CSV table of C-alpha atoms in Angstrom, one decimal:
chain,number,residue,atom,x,y,z
Z,1008,MET,CA,215.6,10.5,163.6
Z,1009,ILE,CA,214.3,12.9,166.3
Z,1010,ASP,CA,216.1,11.3,169.3
Z,1011,ARG,CA,219.4,11.2,167.5
Z,1012,ASP,CA,219.0,14.8,166.4
Z,1013,ILE,CA,218.3,15.8,170.0
Z,1014,ARG,CA,221.4,14.0,171.2
Z,1015,GLU,CA,223.5,15.7,168.5
Z,1016,ARG,CA,222.3,19.1,169.6
Z,1017,LEU,CA,223.0,18.3,173.3
Z,1018,ALA,CA,226.4,16.9,172.7
Z,1019,GLY,CA,228.1,20.1,174.0
Z,1020,LEU,CA,226.6,19.8,177.5
Z,1021,GLY,CA,229.4,17.9,179.0
Z,1022,VAL,CA,227.2,15.4,180.8
Z,1023,PRO,CA,226.1,11.9,179.5
Z,1024,VAL,CA,223.2,12.2,177.1
Z,1025,LEU,CA,221.3,8.9,176.9
Z,1026,LEU,CA,219.1,7.7,174.1
Z,1027,PRO,CA,215.8,5.9,174.7
Z,1028,GLU,CA,217.3,2.5,174.3
Z,1029,GLN,CA,219.9,3.3,176.9
Z,1030,GLN,CA,217.4,4.1,179.6
Z,1031,ARG,CA,218.3,1.0,181.7
Z,1032,GLN,CA,222.0,1.8,181.8
Z,1033,PRO,CA,222.0,3.9,184.9
Z,1034,LEU,CA,219.7,1.5,186.7
Z,1035,GLU,CA,222.0,-1.4,185.9
Z,1036,TRP,CA,225.2,0.5,186.9
Z,1037,GLN,CA,227.5,-1.5,189.1
Z,1038,GLU,CA,229.8,0.1,191.5
Z,1039,GLU,CA,233.4,0.5,190.2
Z,1040,ALA,CA,236.6,0.8,192.1
Z,1041,PRO,CA,238.8,3.8,191.3
Z,1042,ASP,CA,240.9,1.6,188.9
Z,1043,GLY,CA,237.7,0.8,186.9
Z,1044,GLU,CA,237.3,-2.7,188.0
Z,1045,LEU,CA,233.8,-3.8,189.3
Z,1046,VAL,CA,233.6,-4.1,193.0
Z,1047,ASP,CA,232.4,-7.5,194.2
Z,1048,GLY,CA,229.2,-7.3,196.0
Z,1049,GLY,CA,229.1,-3.5,195.3
Z,1050,ARG,CA,226.1,-1.3,195.2
Z,1051,THR,CA,224.1,-1.0,192.0
Z,1052,GLY,CA,221.5,1.4,190.7
Z,1053,LEU,CA,220.9,5.0,189.6
Z,1054,THR,CA,222.3,6.8,192.7
Z,1055,VAL,CA,225.7,4.9,192.2
Z,1056,TYR,CA,225.6,5.9,188.5
Z,1057,LEU,CA,225.1,9.5,189.5
Z,1058,GLU,CA,227.9,9.3,192.0
Z,1059,GLN,CA,230.4,7.7,189.7
Z,1060,ALA,CA,229.6,8.4,186.0
Z,1061,ALA,CA,227.5,11.5,186.2
Z,1062,PRO,CA,228.3,13.7,189.2
Z,1063,ASP,CA,227.0,16.7,187.3
Z,1064,GLY,CA,223.8,14.9,186.4
Z,1065,TYR,CA,222.8,13.4,183.1
Z,1066,VAL,CA,220.2,13.8,180.4
Z,1067,GLN,CA,217.8,11.1,179.3
Z,1068,ILE,CA,216.0,11.5,176.0
Z,1069,GLU,CA,212.7,9.6,175.9
Z,1070,GLN,CA,211.0,8.0,173.0
Z,1071,PRO,CA,209.3,10.7,170.9
Z,1072,LEU,CA,205.6,10.3,170.9
Z,1073,PRO,CA,203.7,10.7,167.6
Z,1074,ILE,CA,200.9,13.3,168.2
Z,1075,GLY,CA,199.4,13.9,164.8
Z,1076,SER,CA,199.9,14.7,161.2
Z,1077,ASP,CA,198.2,17.0,158.7
Z,1078,GLY,CA,199.5,15.0,155.8
Z,1079,LEU,CA,202.6,17.2,155.2
Z,1080,THR,CA,204.0,17.8,158.6
Z,1081,GLY,CA,204.1,15.3,161.4
Z,1082,THR,CA,204.1,16.4,165.1
Z,1083,PHE,CA,206.0,14.5,167.7
Z,1084,TRP,CA,206.5,15.3,171.4
Z,1085,ALA,CA,209.9,14.3,172.8
Z,1086,ALA,CA,210.4,14.4,176.5
Z,1087,VAL,CA,213.9,15.2,177.8
Z,1088,ALA,CA,214.6,14.4,181.4
Z,1089,CYS,CA,217.4,16.0,183.3
Z,1090,ILE,CA,218.5,14.0,186.3
Z,1091,ALA,CA,220.9,15.3,189.0
Z,1092,PRO,CA,221.7,15.0,192.6
Z,1093,THR,CA,220.4,18.5,193.5
Z,1094,PRO,CA,217.3,20.4,192.3
Z,1095,GLU,CA,219.4,23.4,191.3
Z,1096,ARG,CA,221.6,21.3,189.0
Z,1097,ALA,CA,218.6,19.5,187.5
Z,1098,GLN,CA,217.0,22.9,186.7
Z,1099,GLU,CA,220.3,24.3,185.4
Z,1100,LEU,CA,220.7,21.3,183.0
Z,1101,ALA,CA,217.0,21.6,181.9
Z,1102,LEU,CA,217.5,25.3,181.1
Z,1103,ASP,CA,220.6,24.5,179.1
Z,1104,VAL,CA,218.7,21.8,177.2
Z,1105,ARG,CA,215.9,24.2,176.5
Z,1106,ARG,CA,218.3,26.8,175.2
Z,1107,LEU,CA,220.1,24.3,172.9
Z,1108,LEU,CA,216.8,22.8,171.5
Z,1109,CYS,CA,214.6,25.8,171.4
Z,1110,GLY,CA,217.0,28.7,171.1
Z,1111,TRP,CA,215.6,32.1,172.1
Z,1112,ASN,CA,212.2,33.8,171.4
Z,1113,TYR,CA,214.0,36.1,168.9
Z,1114,ALA,CA,216.4,33.4,167.5
Z,1115,PRO,CA,214.4,30.2,167.7
Z,1116,GLY,CA,215.7,26.6,167.2
Z,1117,PRO,CA,213.7,23.8,165.6
Z,1118,TYR,CA,212.0,22.6,168.8
Z,1119,ARG,CA,209.4,24.3,170.9
Z,1120,GLU,CA,208.6,23.6,174.5
Z,1121,THR,CA,205.1,22.1,174.9
Z,1122,THR,CA,205.2,21.0,178.5
Z,1123,PRO,CA,207.5,22.8,180.9
Z,1124,GLY,CA,209.3,21.1,183.8
Z,1125,GLN,CA,210.3,21.9,187.3
Z,1126,PRO,CA,212.6,19.8,189.5
Z,1127,VAL,CA,210.8,17.0,191.2
Z,1128,TYR,CA,212.2,14.8,193.9
Z,1129,ASP,CA,212.3,11.1,193.2
Z,1130,PRO,CA,212.3,8.8,196.3
Z,1131,GLY,CA,215.2,6.9,194.7
Z,1132,GLY,CA,217.3,9.8,195.9
Z,1133,PHE,CA,217.7,12.2,193.0
Z,1134,TRP,CA,216.0,15.2,191.3
Z,1135,LEU,CA,214.3,15.0,188.0
Z,1136,CYS,CA,213.4,18.0,185.7
Z,1137,ARG,CA,211.5,16.8,182.7
Z,1138,ALA,CA,210.2,19.0,179.9
Z,1139,THR,CA,208.5,18.0,176.6
Z,1140,TYR,CA,209.5,19.5,173.3
Z,1141,GLU,CA,207.6,19.5,170.0
Z,1142,ALA,CA,209.4,18.2,166.9
Z,1143,LYS,CA,208.1,18.4,163.4
Z,1144,THR,CA,208.8,16.3,160.4
Z,1145,LEU,CA,208.2,17.5,156.8
Z,1146,ASP,CA,207.1,15.0,154.2
Z,1147,GLY,CA,208.3,12.3,156.5
Z,1148,GLN,CA,211.8,13.7,157.1
Z,1149,SER,CA,213.0,15.3,160.3
Z,1150,VAL,CA,213.3,19.0,160.1
Q,134,MET,CA,215.7,13.9,143.1
Q,135,SER,CA,211.9,13.6,143.2
Q,136,ASP,CA,210.7,10.0,143.2
Q,137,PHE,CA,207.7,11.0,141.1
Q,138,PRO,CA,209.3,11.3,137.7
Q,139,ILE,CA,207.0,13.9,136.1
Q,140,ILE,CA,208.5,16.7,138.2
Q,141,ASP,CA,212.0,16.0,137.0
Q,142,GLN,CA,210.7,15.9,133.4
Q,143,LEU,CA,209.4,19.5,133.7
Q,144,ASN,CA,213.1,20.7,134.0
Q,145,LEU,CA,212.3,23.3,136.6
Q,146,LEU,CA,215.0,25.7,137.7
Q,147,ASN,CA,214.4,24.8,141.3
Q,148,GLY,CA,213.1,21.3,140.9
Q,149,ASP,CA,214.6,19.9,144.1
Q,150,SER,CA,215.1,22.9,146.3
Q,151,GLN,CA,211.4,23.9,146.1
Q,152,TYR,CA,210.6,20.9,148.3
Q,153,SER,CA,213.6,21.1,150.6
Q,154,LYS,CA,213.0,20.7,154.3
Q,155,ASP,CA,215.9,23.1,154.9
Q,156,ASN,CA,213.5,25.8,153.9
Q,157,PHE,CA,211.0,24.9,156.5
Q,158,LYS,CA,212.5,27.0,159.3
Q,159,ARG,CA,211.3,29.1,162.2
Q,160,ILE,CA,212.1,32.8,162.4
Q,161,GLY,CA,212.5,35.0,165.5
Q,162,ASN,CA,211.9,38.8,165.5
Q,163,SER,CA,213.7,41.7,167.1
Q,164,VAL,CA,212.4,45.2,166.6
Q,165,ILE,CA,214.9,48.1,167.2
Q,166,VAL,CA,213.8,51.7,167.0
Q,167,SER,CA,216.0,54.8,167.1
Q,168,PRO,CA,214.2,58.1,167.8
Q,169,VAL,CA,215.5,60.8,165.5
Q,170,GLU,CA,215.2,63.4,168.3
Q,171,ALA,CA,215.8,62.9,172.0
Q,172,VAL,CA,212.8,61.6,173.9
Q,173,GLY,CA,213.2,63.8,177.0
Q,174,ASP,CA,216.2,63.0,179.2
Q,175,LEU,CA,215.7,59.3,179.0
Q,176,ILE,CA,216.5,58.5,175.3
Q,177,PRO,CA,219.1,60.5,173.5
Q,178,ALA,CA,218.7,61.2,169.8
Q,179,ASN,CA,219.6,58.3,167.6
Q,180,ALA,CA,220.0,55.9,170.5
Q,181,LEU,CA,219.0,52.3,169.7
Q,182,VAL,CA,216.1,50.9,171.7
Q,183,GLY,CA,215.1,47.3,171.5
Q,184,LEU,CA,211.5,46.3,172.0
Q,185,GLY,CA,212.1,43.0,173.8
Q,186,PHE,CA,210.1,39.8,173.6
Q,187,PHE,CA,207.0,39.3,171.5
Q,188,GLU,CA,204.4,36.6,171.6
Q,189,PRO,CA,205.6,33.3,170.2
Q,190,ASP,CA,203.6,33.5,167.0
Q,191,ALA,CA,203.8,37.2,166.4
Q,192,GLN,CA,204.7,38.0,162.8
Q,193,MET,CA,206.7,41.2,162.5
Q,194,ALA,CA,205.7,41.8,158.9
Q,195,PRO,CA,204.3,45.0,157.8
Q,196,THR,CA,200.7,45.3,156.5
Q,197,THR,CA,201.1,46.6,153.1
Q,198,ASP,CA,198.0,48.2,151.7
Q,199,VAL,CA,198.4,48.8,148.0
Q,200,GLN,CA,195.5,50.5,146.1
Q,201,ARG,CA,195.5,49.3,142.5
Q,202,ASN,CA,193.5,50.5,139.6
Q,203,PRO,CA,193.1,48.2,136.6
Q,204,ILE,CA,193.7,49.9,133.2
Q,205,LEU,CA,191.2,48.4,130.8
Q,206,VAL,CA,191.5,48.2,127.0
Q,207,GLN,CA,189.3,46.9,124.3
Q,208,ASN,CA,189.4,43.1,123.9
Q,209,PRO,CA,190.7,42.4,120.3
Q,210,MET,CA,188.5,39.3,120.1
Q,211,GLY,CA,185.4,41.2,121.0
Q,212,GLY,CA,183.6,40.9,124.3
Q,213,PRO,CA,184.1,42.8,127.6
Q,214,PRO,CA,187.2,45.0,128.1
Q,215,VAL,CA,190.3,43.2,129.3
Q,216,THR,CA,192.8,44.3,132.0
Q,217,LEU,CA,196.1,45.5,130.4
Q,218,LEU,CA,197.8,46.1,133.7
Q,219,GLU,CA,197.1,47.2,137.2
Q,220,ASP,CA,198.4,50.6,138.3
Q,221,ALA,CA,199.3,51.0,141.9
Q,222,SER,CA,198.0,54.3,143.1
Q,223,ASP,CA,198.5,54.3,146.8
Q,224,VAL,CA,200.9,52.4,149.0
Q,225,SER,CA,200.9,52.4,152.8
Q,226,ILE,CA,203.1,50.2,155.0
Q,227,VAL,CA,202.2,49.8,158.6
Q,228,TYR,CA,203.6,47.5,161.3
Q,229,GLU,CA,200.4,46.8,163.2
Q,230,ASN,CA,200.3,45.2,166.6
Q,231,VAL,CA,204.0,45.5,167.6
Q,232,GLU,CA,203.4,44.3,171.1
Q,233,PRO,CA,206.4,44.0,173.4
Q,234,VAL,CA,205.5,41.8,176.4
Q,235,THR,CA,208.4,43.0,178.6
Q,236,ALA,CA,208.3,46.8,178.3
Q,237,ASP,CA,211.0,48.5,180.4
Q,238,LYS,CA,211.1,52.2,181.2
Q,239,TYR,CA,212.5,53.0,177.7
Q,240,ILE,CA,209.8,51.2,175.9
Q,241,ASP,CA,207.3,52.7,178.2
Q,242,ALA,CA,208.6,56.2,177.5
Q,243,LEU,CA,208.1,55.5,173.7
Q,244,HIS,CA,204.6,54.3,174.5
Q,245,LEU,CA,203.8,57.4,176.6
Q,246,GLY,CA,205.1,59.6,173.8
Q,247,GLY,CA,207.8,61.2,176.0
Q,248,SER,CA,210.0,60.9,179.0
Q,249,PRO,CA,208.3,61.1,182.4
Q,250,THR,CA,208.9,64.2,184.4
Q,251,ALA,CA,209.7,63.7,188.0
Q,252,VAL,CA,207.3,65.4,190.4
Q,253,ALA,CA,209.4,66.9,193.2
Q,254,GLY,CA,208.0,67.6,196.6
Q,255,VAL,CA,205.4,64.9,196.6
Q,256,GLY,CA,206.2,62.1,199.0
Q,257,GLY,CA,209.5,60.3,198.5
Q,258,GLY,CA,210.1,61.5,194.9
Q,259,THR,CA,209.1,58.4,193.0
Q,260,VAL,CA,206.1,60.0,191.3
Q,261,THR,CA,206.4,61.1,187.6
Q,262,ILE,CA,204.0,62.8,185.2
Q,263,ASN,CA,203.4,62.4,181.5
Q,264,PRO,CA,200.8,64.2,179.4
Q,265,PHE,CA,198.0,61.9,178.1
Q,266,GLU,CA,198.4,62.2,174.4
Q,267,PRO,CA,196.9,59.2,172.5
Q,268,GLY,CA,197.9,60.7,169.1
Q,269,ALA,CA,201.5,61.1,169.9
Q,270,SER,CA,203.9,60.0,167.2
Q,271,ILE,CA,207.7,59.7,167.6
Q,272,LEU,CA,209.7,59.9,164.4
Q,273,ALA,CA,212.3,57.2,164.4
Q,274,ARG,CA,214.4,54.8,162.4
Q,275,LEU,CA,213.1,51.3,162.4
Q,276,PHE,CA,215.1,48.1,162.1
Q,277,VAL,CA,213.4,44.7,162.2
Q,278,LEU,CA,215.9,41.9,162.7
Q,279,ARG,CA,214.7,38.4,161.8
Q,280,LEU,CA,216.9,35.5,162.7
Q,281,LEU,CA,216.3,32.3,160.9
Q,282,GLU,CA,216.7,28.9,162.5
Q,283,GLY,CA,220.2,27.5,161.9
Q,284,ALA,CA,223.4,27.0,163.7
Q,285,GLY,CA,227.0,28.1,163.3
Q,286,ALA,CA,228.4,29.8,160.2
Q,287,GLU,CA,225.3,29.3,158.2
Q,288,LYS,CA,222.8,31.0,160.5
Q,289,ARG,CA,221.0,33.6,158.4
Q,290,PHE,CA,219.4,36.9,159.2
Q,291,GLU,CA,217.1,39.3,157.4
Q,292,LEU,CA,217.2,42.9,158.4
Q,293,LEU,CA,214.5,45.3,157.3
Q,294,VAL,CA,215.7,48.8,157.4
Q,295,HIS,CA,213.2,51.7,157.4
Q,296,LEU,CA,215.0,55.0,157.9
Q,297,ARG,CA,211.9,56.9,158.8
Q,298,ALA,CA,208.9,55.5,160.7
Q,299,ALA,CA,206.5,56.9,163.3
Q,300,ILE,CA,206.2,55.1,166.6
Q,301,GLN,CA,202.6,55.5,167.7
Q,302,ALA,CA,201.1,54.1,170.9
Q,303,ASP,CA,198.1,51.8,170.2
Q,304,GLY,CA,196.8,51.1,173.6
Q,305,PHE,CA,197.4,48.1,175.8
Q,306,GLY,CA,197.2,44.4,175.0
Q,307,GLU,CA,197.2,41.3,177.1
Q,308,TYR,CA,199.4,38.2,177.0
Q,309,GLU,CA,199.0,35.4,179.4
Q,310,GLY,CA,197.1,37.6,181.8
Q,311,ARG,CA,199.8,40.3,181.8
Q,312,THR,CA,199.5,43.8,180.3
Q,313,THR,CA,201.5,44.5,177.1
Q,314,ARG,CA,202.1,47.8,175.4
Q,315,ASN,CA,200.8,48.0,171.8
Q,316,PHE,CA,202.5,50.0,169.1
Q,317,ARG,CA,201.5,50.9,165.6
Q,318,ILE,CA,204.4,51.9,163.4
Q,319,PRO,CA,203.7,53.3,160.0
Q,320,VAL,CA,206.7,53.5,157.6
Q,321,GLN,CA,207.3,56.9,156.1
Q,322,ALA,CA,209.2,57.8,152.9
Q,323,TYR,CA,212.7,58.9,153.5
Q,324,GLY,CA,214.2,61.6,151.3
Q,325,GLY,CA,217.8,60.8,151.9
Q,326,THR,CA,220.1,58.0,150.8
Q,327,LEU,CA,222.7,55.7,152.3
Q,328,THR,CA,225.7,57.7,153.2
Q,329,SER,CA,228.1,55.4,155.0
Q,330,ALA,CA,231.4,54.7,153.1
Q,331,ALA,CA,230.6,51.0,152.7
Q,332,LEU,CA,226.9,51.4,151.7
Q,333,LYS,CA,226.7,54.5,149.7
Q,334,ALA,CA,227.4,52.7,146.4
Q,335,TYR,CA,224.2,50.7,147.0
Q,336,ALA,CA,222.0,53.7,147.6
Q,337,PRO,CA,220.0,53.0,144.4
Q,338,GLN,CA,219.1,49.6,145.9
Q,339,MET,CA,217.2,51.3,148.7
Q,340,SER,CA,213.7,52.6,148.0
Q,341,SER,CA,212.0,55.5,149.8
Q,342,TYR,CA,210.5,53.1,152.2
Q,343,GLY,CA,213.7,51.3,153.0
Q,344,ALA,CA,215.7,48.2,152.2
Q,345,ILE,CA,216.1,44.5,153.2
Q,346,PHE,CA,219.5,43.1,154.0
Q,347,LYS,CA,220.2,39.4,154.2
Q,348,GLY,CA,223.2,37.4,155.0
Q,349,THR,CA,224.8,35.1,157.6
Q,350,VAL,CA,225.1,36.3,161.2
Q,351,ALA,CA,228.9,36.4,161.0
Q,352,ASP,CA,228.6,39.4,158.8
Q,353,LEU,CA,225.9,41.1,160.8
Q,354,PRO,CA,228.1,43.1,163.1
Q,355,ALA,CA,230.0,44.7,160.2
Q,356,LEU,CA,226.7,45.6,158.5
Q,357,TRP,CA,225.3,47.0,161.8
Q,358,GLU,CA,228.3,49.2,162.2
Q,359,ASN,CA,227.4,50.9,159.0
Q,360,LEU,CA,223.7,51.1,159.5
Q,361,LYS,CA,224.0,52.6,163.0
Q,362,THR,CA,224.8,55.9,161.5
Q,363,GLU,CA,222.5,55.8,158.5
Q,364,GLY,CA,219.6,58.2,158.4
Q,365,VAL,CA,220.4,60.0,161.6
Q,366,ALA,CA,219.0,63.5,161.9
Q,367,SER,CA,222.2,65.3,161.1
Q,368,ALA,CA,222.6,63.4,157.9
Q,369,VAL,CA,219.5,65.1,156.4
Q,370,ALA,CA,220.6,68.7,156.6
Q,371,PRO,CA,218.8,71.1,154.3
Q,372,GLU,CA,220.9,72.2,151.4
Q,373,GLU,CA,222.2,75.7,151.6
Q,374,THR,CA,220.8,77.9,148.8
Q,375,PRO,CA,223.3,80.5,147.6
C-alpha cells in the first residue's frame, strides 16, 4: 500500500511519521506530566503534541488520491505534510522527505514531486509544509 | 505464478520475471567527460568533468543510426526474392541533445570550445574572450552513468564507457525559461584496448565504440578506480618502428 510504503521510507527521519488513519492523534493529544501521567484539566491539541511528543516536528501522510489509470499503471497523488514549530524546521523536514521519496535527479527514487510545498503558517500556532508526490502502481501492485 | 494458466503452460524461461514490477524502475543519468588534451588553463588533460542536472525526462541514450542492406536470394518456392540476411554497412552513434541545465564555468568552457582568455587592461579585469567557433570539437572520453532506482546493497548502476567521443556545442536550449547549453556528442572508434591491471583480461569484451558495465553501486568505486586511467592520451602512444 502506498501510505505504508511511504512510512517505511521515512522511518529514518527520527520524527513521528503518521499514517492517514492517525491524523486525529495530535489533535486529541492530552498534556502529560513529566512522569507520563495525564495532567488533570491539562491542555489538549496539536500545539501540545508538538511541544511534548514532536519537538522537532512530525510528518503526516495523507490518503493517496487516485488520479487515473491507463489499464496497466495506476497513478496516485500522495500528499505528505511536514508540521513543525518553525518554518525553517518545516522546510528542512520537507526537503528530507523529498530526498527520501524522490531521490536525486541523477539517482531517482520511485516517487516524483507533482505539487511543491513552501512553509505556510497555520493560525493554530504551527508551520506546515505540504508537498504532493506521484506514486505509480503496476498491474495493481505498488511499485 | 501467473493466475492465467496458459502462460505457465508455455514453460517460458522467464515466465514470472517478465512481468515483475521490480523491473519497472526509474533511471537517473549522469554524464562525465574527460578531455584528452587540456582545455586551456581551466581543464587539465584527462580531468573528469560532470555535466550536472538534465531535464527530468531526458534519456541519455545514444541515437544509433545503422545502415542495413538486405542480401536477397532466390526464393526456393518460386516468387519474389527473399531476404537471406541484412548486412550492416554503416554505424554511427551520437548522443544528441545532451543538455545540462546548470552549466558551470567548466561546462561552459567545453561549450565554447576552449578556456576563456582574460582580457587585461579593460575595466576591473572580469572580461574574457573566446573565439566564436561553432564547429569546435573537443576529443574526450565519455562516461554515462545510469543509476537505477533501488536502495541499499541492491542498488544497480549501468555505466556506458566510450573511450573516444567528440564534444561538440549544439547551440542553446531552454528549460523552464532558463537557458541551457546543448551538446552533441558523437562516439568515435577507439584503436586501443583496456590496459588497467584489473580490466585488461576483458579487453576483448570491449568493442571499438566502447563497453557497458553493470553492477551494484557498492562495486562502482572499485570499477571507477580502474576506468579513470583507461584510454588517457598517454596510453595510446604510437609504436616505435625499428
